[in-house]
Coordinates of C-alpha atoms in Angstrom, one line a residue:
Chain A
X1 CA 177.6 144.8 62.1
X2 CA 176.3 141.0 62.0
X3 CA 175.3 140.7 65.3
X4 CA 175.9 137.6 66.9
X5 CA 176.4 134.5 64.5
X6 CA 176.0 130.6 65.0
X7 CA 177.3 127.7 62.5
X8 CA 175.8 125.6 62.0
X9 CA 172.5 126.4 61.2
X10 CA 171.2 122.7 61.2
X11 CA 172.4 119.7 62.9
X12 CA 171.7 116.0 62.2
X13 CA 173.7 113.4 64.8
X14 CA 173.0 110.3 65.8
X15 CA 173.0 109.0 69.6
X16 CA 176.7 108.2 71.4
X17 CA 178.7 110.8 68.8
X18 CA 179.8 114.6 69.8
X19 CA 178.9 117.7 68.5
X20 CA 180.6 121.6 68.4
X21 CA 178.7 124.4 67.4
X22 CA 180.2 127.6 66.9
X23 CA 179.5 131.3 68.3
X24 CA 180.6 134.6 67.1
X25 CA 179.9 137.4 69.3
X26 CA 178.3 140.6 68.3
X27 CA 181.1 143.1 67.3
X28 CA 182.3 144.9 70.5
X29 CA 181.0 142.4 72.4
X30 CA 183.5 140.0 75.3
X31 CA 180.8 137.9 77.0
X32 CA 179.2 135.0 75.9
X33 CA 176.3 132.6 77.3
X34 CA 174.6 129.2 75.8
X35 CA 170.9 128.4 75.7
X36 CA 168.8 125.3 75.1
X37 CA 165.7 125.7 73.6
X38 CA 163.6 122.0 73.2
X39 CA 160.7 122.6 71.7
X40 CA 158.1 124.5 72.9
X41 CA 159.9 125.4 75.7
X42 CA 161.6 128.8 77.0
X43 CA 165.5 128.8 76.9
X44 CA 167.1 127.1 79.4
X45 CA 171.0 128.4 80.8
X46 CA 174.3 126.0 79.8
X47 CA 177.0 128.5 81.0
X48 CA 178.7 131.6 80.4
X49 CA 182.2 132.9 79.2
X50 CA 183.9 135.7 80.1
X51 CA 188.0 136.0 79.6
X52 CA 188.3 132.4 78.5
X53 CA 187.0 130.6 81.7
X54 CA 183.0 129.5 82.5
X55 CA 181.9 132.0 84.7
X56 CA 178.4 130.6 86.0
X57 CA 176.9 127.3 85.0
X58 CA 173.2 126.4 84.7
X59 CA 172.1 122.3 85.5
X60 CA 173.2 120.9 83.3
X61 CA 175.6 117.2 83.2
X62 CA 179.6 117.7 82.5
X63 CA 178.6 116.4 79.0
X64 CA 178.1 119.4 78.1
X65 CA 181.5 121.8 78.2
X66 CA 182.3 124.9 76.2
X67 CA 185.6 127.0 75.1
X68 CA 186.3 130.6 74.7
X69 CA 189.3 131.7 72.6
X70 CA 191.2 135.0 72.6
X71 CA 188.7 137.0 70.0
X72 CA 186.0 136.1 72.2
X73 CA 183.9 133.4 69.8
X74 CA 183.1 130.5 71.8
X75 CA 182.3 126.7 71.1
X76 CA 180.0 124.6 72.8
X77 CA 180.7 120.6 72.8
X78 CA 178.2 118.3 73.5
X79 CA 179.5 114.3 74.3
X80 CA 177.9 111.3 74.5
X81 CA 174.8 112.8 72.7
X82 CA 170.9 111.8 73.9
X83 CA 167.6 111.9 72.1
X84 CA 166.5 114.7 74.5
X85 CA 169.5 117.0 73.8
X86 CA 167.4 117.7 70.4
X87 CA 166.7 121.4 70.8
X88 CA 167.7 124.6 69.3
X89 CA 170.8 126.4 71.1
X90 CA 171.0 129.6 70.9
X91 CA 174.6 131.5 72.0
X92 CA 173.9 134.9 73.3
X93 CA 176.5 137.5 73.5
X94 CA 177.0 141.0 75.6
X95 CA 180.0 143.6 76.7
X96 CA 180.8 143.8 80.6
X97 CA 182.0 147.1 81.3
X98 CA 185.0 148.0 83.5
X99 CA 182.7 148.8 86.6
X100 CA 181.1 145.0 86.1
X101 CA 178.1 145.6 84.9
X102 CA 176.7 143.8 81.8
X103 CA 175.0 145.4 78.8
X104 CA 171.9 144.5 76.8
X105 CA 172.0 140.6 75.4
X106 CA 171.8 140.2 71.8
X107 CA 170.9 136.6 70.6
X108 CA 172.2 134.5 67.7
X109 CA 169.2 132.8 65.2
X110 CA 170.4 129.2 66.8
X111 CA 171.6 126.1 65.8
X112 CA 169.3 123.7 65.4
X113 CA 170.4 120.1 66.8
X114 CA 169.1 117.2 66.4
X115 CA 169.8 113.3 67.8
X116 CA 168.2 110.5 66.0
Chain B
X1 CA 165.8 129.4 92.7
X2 CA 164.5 132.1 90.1
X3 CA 161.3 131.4 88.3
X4 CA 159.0 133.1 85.5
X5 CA 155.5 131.5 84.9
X6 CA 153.5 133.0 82.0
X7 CA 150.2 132.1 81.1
X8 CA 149.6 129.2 78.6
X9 CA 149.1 129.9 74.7
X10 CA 148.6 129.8 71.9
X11 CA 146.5 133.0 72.2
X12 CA 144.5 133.9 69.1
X13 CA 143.1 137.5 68.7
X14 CA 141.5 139.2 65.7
X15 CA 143.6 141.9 64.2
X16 CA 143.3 145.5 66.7
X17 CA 142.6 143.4 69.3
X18 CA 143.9 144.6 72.4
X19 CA 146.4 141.7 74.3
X20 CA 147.4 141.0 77.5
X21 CA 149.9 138.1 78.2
X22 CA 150.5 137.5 82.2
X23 CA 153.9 137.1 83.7
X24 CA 154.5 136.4 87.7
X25 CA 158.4 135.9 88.6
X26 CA 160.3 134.7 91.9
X27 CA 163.9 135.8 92.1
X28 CA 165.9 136.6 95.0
X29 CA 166.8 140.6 95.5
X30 CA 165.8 143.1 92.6
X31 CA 165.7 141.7 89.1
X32 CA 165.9 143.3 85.7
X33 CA 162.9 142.0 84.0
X34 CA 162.4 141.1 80.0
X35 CA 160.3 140.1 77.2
X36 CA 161.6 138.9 74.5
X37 CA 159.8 138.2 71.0
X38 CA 161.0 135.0 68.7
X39 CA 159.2 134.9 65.1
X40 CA 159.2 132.1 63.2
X41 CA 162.5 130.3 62.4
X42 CA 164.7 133.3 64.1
X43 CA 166.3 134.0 67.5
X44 CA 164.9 136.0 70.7
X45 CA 164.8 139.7 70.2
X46 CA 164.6 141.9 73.0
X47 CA 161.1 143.8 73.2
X48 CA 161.6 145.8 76.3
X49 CA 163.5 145.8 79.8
X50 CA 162.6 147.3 82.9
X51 CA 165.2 147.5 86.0
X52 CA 163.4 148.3 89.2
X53 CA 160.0 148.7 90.5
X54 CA 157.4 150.9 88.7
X55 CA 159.4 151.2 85.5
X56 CA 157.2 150.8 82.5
X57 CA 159.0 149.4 79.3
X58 CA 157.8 150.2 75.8
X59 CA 158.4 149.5 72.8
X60 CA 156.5 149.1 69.1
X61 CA 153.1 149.7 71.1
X62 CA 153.8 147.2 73.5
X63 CA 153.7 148.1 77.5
X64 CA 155.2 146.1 80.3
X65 CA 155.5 147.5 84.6
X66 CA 157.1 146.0 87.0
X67 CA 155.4 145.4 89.9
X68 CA 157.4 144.4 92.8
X69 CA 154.3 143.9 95.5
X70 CA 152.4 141.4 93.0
X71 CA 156.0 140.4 91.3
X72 CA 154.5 140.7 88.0
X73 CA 155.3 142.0 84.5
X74 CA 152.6 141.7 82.1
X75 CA 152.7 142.5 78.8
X76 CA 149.9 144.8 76.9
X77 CA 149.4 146.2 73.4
X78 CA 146.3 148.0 72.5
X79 CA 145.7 146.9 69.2
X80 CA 148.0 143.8 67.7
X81 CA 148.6 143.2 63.6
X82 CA 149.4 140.2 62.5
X83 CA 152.5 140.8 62.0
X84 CA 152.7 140.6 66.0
X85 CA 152.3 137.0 65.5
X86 CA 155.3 135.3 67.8
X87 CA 156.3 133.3 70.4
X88 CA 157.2 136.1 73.8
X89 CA 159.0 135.5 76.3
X90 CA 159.3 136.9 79.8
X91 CA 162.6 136.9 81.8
X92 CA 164.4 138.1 84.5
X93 CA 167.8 138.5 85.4
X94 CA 169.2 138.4 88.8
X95 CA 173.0 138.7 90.3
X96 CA 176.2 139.3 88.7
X97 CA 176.4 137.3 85.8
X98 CA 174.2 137.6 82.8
X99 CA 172.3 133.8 83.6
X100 CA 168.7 135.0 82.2
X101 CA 166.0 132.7 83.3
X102 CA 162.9 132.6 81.1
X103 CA 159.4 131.2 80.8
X104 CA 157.9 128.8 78.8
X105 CA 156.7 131.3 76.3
X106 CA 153.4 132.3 75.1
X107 CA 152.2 131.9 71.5
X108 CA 150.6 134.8 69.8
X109 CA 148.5 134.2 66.5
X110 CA 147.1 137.8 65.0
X111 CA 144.8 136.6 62.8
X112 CA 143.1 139.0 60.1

Protein backbone atom coordinates (compact mmCIF):
# COMPACT_ATOMS: atom_id res chain seq x y z
CA UNK A 1 0.00 0.00 0.00
CA UNK A 2 1.54 3.71 -0.67
CA UNK A 3 -0.52 5.47 1.53
CA UNK A 4 -1.43 8.74 0.42
CA UNK A 5 0.76 10.35 -2.34
CA UNK A 6 1.40 14.13 -3.49
CA UNK A 7 3.20 15.43 -6.84
CA UNK A 8 4.85 17.46 -6.77
CA UNK A 9 7.22 17.25 -4.15
CA UNK A 10 8.71 20.82 -4.72
CA UNK A 11 7.24 23.84 -6.13
CA UNK A 12 8.98 26.99 -7.44
CA UNK A 13 6.29 29.82 -8.93
CA UNK A 14 6.44 33.13 -9.26
CA UNK A 15 3.67 35.76 -8.10
CA UNK A 16 0.31 36.34 -10.50
CA UNK A 17 0.76 32.49 -12.14
CA UNK A 18 -1.44 29.27 -11.01
CA UNK A 19 -0.51 26.22 -9.50
CA UNK A 20 -2.14 22.34 -9.33
CA UNK A 21 -0.86 19.94 -7.10
CA UNK A 22 -1.92 16.57 -7.09
CA UNK A 23 -3.36 13.96 -4.41
CA UNK A 24 -3.68 10.30 -4.46
CA UNK A 25 -5.60 8.90 -1.66
CA UNK A 26 -4.51 6.00 0.45
CA UNK A 27 -5.85 2.73 -1.08
CA UNK A 28 -9.45 2.10 0.13
CA UNK A 29 -9.71 5.41 0.94
CA UNK A 30 -12.93 7.99 -0.70
CA UNK A 31 -12.36 11.23 1.28
CA UNK A 32 -10.03 13.79 0.81
CA UNK A 33 -9.03 17.14 2.71
CA UNK A 34 -6.15 19.98 1.97
CA UNK A 35 -3.84 21.58 4.43
CA UNK A 36 -1.56 24.59 4.55
CA UNK A 37 1.30 24.44 6.54
CA UNK A 38 3.54 28.06 6.41
CA UNK A 39 6.31 27.64 8.28
CA UNK A 40 6.42 27.13 11.68
CA UNK A 41 2.98 26.91 11.90
CA UNK A 42 0.33 24.03 12.60
CA UNK A 43 -1.76 23.03 9.45
CA UNK A 44 -4.35 25.15 8.61
CA UNK A 45 -7.95 23.61 6.74
CA UNK A 46 -8.58 24.44 2.64
CA UNK A 47 -11.55 22.07 2.12
CA UNK A 48 -12.72 18.64 1.84
CA UNK A 49 -13.92 16.14 -0.94
CA UNK A 50 -16.21 13.61 -0.61
CA UNK A 51 -18.20 12.19 -3.97
CA UNK A 52 -16.75 14.83 -6.18
CA UNK A 53 -18.19 17.95 -4.52
CA UNK A 54 -16.37 20.26 -1.49
CA UNK A 55 -18.01 19.20 1.50
CA UNK A 56 -16.79 21.79 4.17
CA UNK A 57 -14.52 24.72 3.52
CA UNK A 58 -11.95 26.35 5.95
CA UNK A 59 -11.12 30.50 5.42
CA UNK A 60 -9.76 30.66 2.91
CA UNK A 61 -10.30 33.29 -0.53
CA UNK A 62 -12.11 31.58 -3.79
CA UNK A 63 -8.48 31.54 -5.15
CA UNK A 64 -8.07 28.74 -3.89
CA UNK A 65 -10.51 25.79 -5.50
CA UNK A 66 -10.00 22.00 -5.70
CA UNK A 67 -11.40 18.90 -7.92
CA UNK A 68 -12.19 15.40 -7.11
CA UNK A 69 -12.46 12.88 -9.92
CA UNK A 70 -14.13 9.48 -10.06
CA UNK A 71 -11.08 7.32 -8.50
CA UNK A 72 -11.12 9.65 -5.73
CA UNK A 73 -7.51 11.63 -6.30
CA UNK A 74 -8.04 15.16 -5.93
CA UNK A 75 -6.29 18.48 -7.25
CA UNK A 76 -5.89 21.58 -5.58
CA UNK A 77 -5.53 24.90 -7.82
CA UNK A 78 -4.23 27.88 -6.50
CA UNK A 79 -4.77 31.36 -8.83
CA UNK A 80 -3.41 34.53 -8.75
CA UNK A 81 -0.58 33.23 -6.50
CA UNK A 82 0.87 35.59 -3.32
CA UNK A 83 4.17 35.59 -1.49
CA UNK A 84 2.24 34.28 1.64
CA UNK A 85 0.72 31.27 -0.14
CA UNK A 86 4.50 29.80 0.30
CA UNK A 87 3.85 26.86 2.56
CA UNK A 88 3.84 23.17 2.50
CA UNK A 89 0.26 21.57 1.64
CA UNK A 90 -0.30 18.64 2.78
CA UNK A 91 -3.58 16.44 1.19
CA UNK A 92 -4.88 14.12 3.82
CA UNK A 93 -7.09 11.30 2.94
CA UNK A 94 -9.72 8.87 5.01
CA UNK A 95 -12.77 6.28 4.18
CA UNK A 96 -16.43 7.41 5.44
CA UNK A 97 -18.30 4.45 6.21
CA UNK A 98 -21.93 3.77 5.18
CA UNK A 99 -23.25 4.88 8.78
CA UNK A 100 -21.25 8.47 8.16
CA UNK A 101 -18.66 8.21 10.23
CA UNK A 102 -15.06 8.89 9.21
CA UNK A 103 -12.00 6.70 9.87
CA UNK A 104 -8.49 7.55 11.01
CA UNK A 105 -6.63 10.34 8.59
CA UNK A 106 -3.63 9.36 6.97
CA UNK A 107 -1.38 12.26 5.62
CA UNK A 108 0.60 12.74 2.42
CA UNK A 109 4.68 13.92 2.94
CA UNK A 110 3.37 17.46 1.19
CA UNK A 111 4.14 19.58 -1.49
CA UNK A 112 6.16 22.05 -0.91
CA UNK A 113 5.20 25.51 -2.68
CA UNK A 114 6.86 28.31 -3.02
CA UNK A 115 6.07 32.08 -4.57
CA UNK A 116 8.93 34.27 -5.33
CA UNK B 1 -14.74 28.63 16.60
CA UNK B 2 -12.41 25.60 17.60
CA UNK B 3 -9.11 26.30 18.99
CA UNK B 4 -5.82 24.22 20.26
CA UNK B 5 -3.04 26.23 22.08
CA UNK B 6 0.01 24.26 22.95
CA UNK B 7 2.84 25.54 24.81
CA UNK B 8 5.74 27.29 22.87
CA UNK B 9 9.00 25.28 21.79
CA UNK B 10 11.54 24.30 20.89
CA UNK B 11 11.90 22.15 24.00
CA UNK B 12 15.33 20.63 24.53
CA UNK B 13 15.72 17.60 27.01
CA UNK B 14 18.65 15.33 27.61
CA UNK B 15 18.15 11.80 26.38
CA UNK B 16 15.64 9.73 29.27
CA UNK B 17 14.33 12.74 30.11
CA UNK B 18 10.88 12.62 31.04
CA UNK B 19 8.53 15.31 28.68
CA UNK B 20 5.51 16.98 29.06
CA UNK B 21 4.16 19.12 26.19
CA UNK B 22 0.72 21.19 27.31
CA UNK B 23 -2.31 21.21 25.12
CA UNK B 24 -5.77 23.31 26.20
CA UNK B 25 -8.56 23.13 23.33
CA UNK B 26 -12.03 24.98 22.85
CA UNK B 27 -14.47 23.28 20.53
CA UNK B 28 -18.09 23.14 20.66
CA UNK B 29 -19.74 19.61 21.80
CA UNK B 30 -17.36 16.52 22.32
CA UNK B 31 -14.25 16.40 20.21
CA UNK B 32 -11.95 13.57 19.22
CA UNK B 33 -8.60 14.77 20.29
CA UNK B 34 -5.00 14.14 18.53
CA UNK B 35 -1.38 14.43 18.44
CA UNK B 36 0.30 14.16 15.72
CA UNK B 37 4.28 13.81 15.16
CA UNK B 38 6.08 15.42 11.83
CA UNK B 39 10.00 14.51 11.63
CA UNK B 40 12.08 16.27 9.56
CA UNK B 41 11.13 16.68 5.88
CA UNK B 42 7.96 14.18 6.20
CA UNK B 43 4.18 14.55 6.77
CA UNK B 44 2.03 14.36 10.12
CA UNK B 45 1.77 10.88 11.58
CA UNK B 46 -0.82 10.15 13.90
CA UNK B 47 0.71 9.39 17.54
CA UNK B 48 -2.51 8.71 19.41
CA UNK B 49 -6.42 9.62 19.52
CA UNK B 50 -8.59 9.75 22.27
CA UNK B 51 -12.63 10.09 21.69
CA UNK B 52 -14.36 11.13 24.87
CA UNK B 53 -13.55 12.17 28.30
CA UNK B 54 -11.02 10.13 30.52
CA UNK B 55 -9.65 8.11 27.54
CA UNK B 56 -5.90 7.85 27.78
CA UNK B 57 -4.11 7.35 24.25
CA UNK B 58 -0.85 5.54 24.04
CA UNK B 59 1.42 4.85 21.92
CA UNK B 60 5.51 4.17 21.54
CA UNK B 61 5.73 5.29 25.32
CA UNK B 62 3.92 8.34 24.85
CA UNK B 63 0.53 9.07 27.13
CA UNK B 64 -2.11 11.56 26.38
CA UNK B 65 -6.06 12.00 28.64
CA UNK B 66 -8.52 13.87 27.83
CA UNK B 67 -9.76 15.93 30.27
CA UNK B 68 -13.02 17.45 29.62
CA UNK B 69 -13.32 19.80 33.03
CA UNK B 70 -9.76 21.46 32.35
CA UNK B 71 -10.25 20.85 28.34
CA UNK B 72 -6.79 19.58 28.14
CA UNK B 73 -4.73 16.89 26.41
CA UNK B 74 -1.24 16.86 27.34
CA UNK B 75 1.18 14.79 26.12
CA UNK B 76 3.86 12.72 28.39
CA UNK B 77 6.68 10.24 27.81
CA UNK B 78 8.77 9.08 30.66
CA UNK B 79 11.96 8.93 29.16
CA UNK B 80 12.49 10.45 25.37
CA UNK B 81 15.50 9.18 22.78
CA UNK B 82 16.56 11.31 20.42
CA UNK B 83 15.04 9.80 17.94
CA UNK B 84 11.80 11.44 19.50
CA UNK B 85 13.17 14.55 18.07
CA UNK B 86 9.97 16.20 16.05
CA UNK B 87 7.67 18.78 15.59
CA UNK B 88 3.97 17.39 17.65
CA UNK B 89 1.01 18.50 17.05
CA UNK B 90 -2.18 18.56 19.02
CA UNK B 91 -5.66 18.47 17.39
CA UNK B 92 -9.08 18.06 17.69
CA UNK B 93 -11.83 17.20 15.62
CA UNK B 94 -15.38 18.28 15.97
CA UNK B 95 -18.76 17.75 13.80
CA UNK B 96 -19.43 15.73 10.80
CA UNK B 97 -16.83 16.30 8.50
CA UNK B 98 -13.20 15.40 8.98
CA UNK B 99 -12.05 19.53 9.22
CA UNK B 100 -9.12 18.83 11.94
CA UNK B 101 -8.01 21.98 13.63
CA UNK B 102 -4.45 21.94 15.02
CA UNK B 103 -1.92 23.93 17.01
CA UNK B 104 0.96 25.66 16.27
CA UNK B 105 3.13 22.75 17.17
CA UNK B 106 5.79 22.20 19.67
CA UNK B 107 9.43 21.39 18.74
CA UNK B 108 11.07 18.58 20.46
CA UNK B 109 15.01 18.32 20.40
CA UNK B 110 16.36 14.96 22.34
CA UNK B 111 19.63 15.69 22.68
CA UNK B 112 22.29 12.88 23.75
Amino acid sequence: DAGVTQSPTHLIKTRGQQVTLRCSPKSGHDTVSWYQQALGQGPQFIFQYYEEEERQRGNFPDRFSGHQFPNYSSELNVNALLLGDSALYLCASTHRSGSGRFGEQFFGPGTRLTVL
Amino acid sequence: GDSVTQMEGPVTLSEEAFLTINCTYTATGYPSLFWYVQYPGEGLQLLLKATKADDKGSNKGFEATYRKETTSFHLEKGSVQVSDSAVYFCALHSGGYQKVTFGTGTKLQVIP
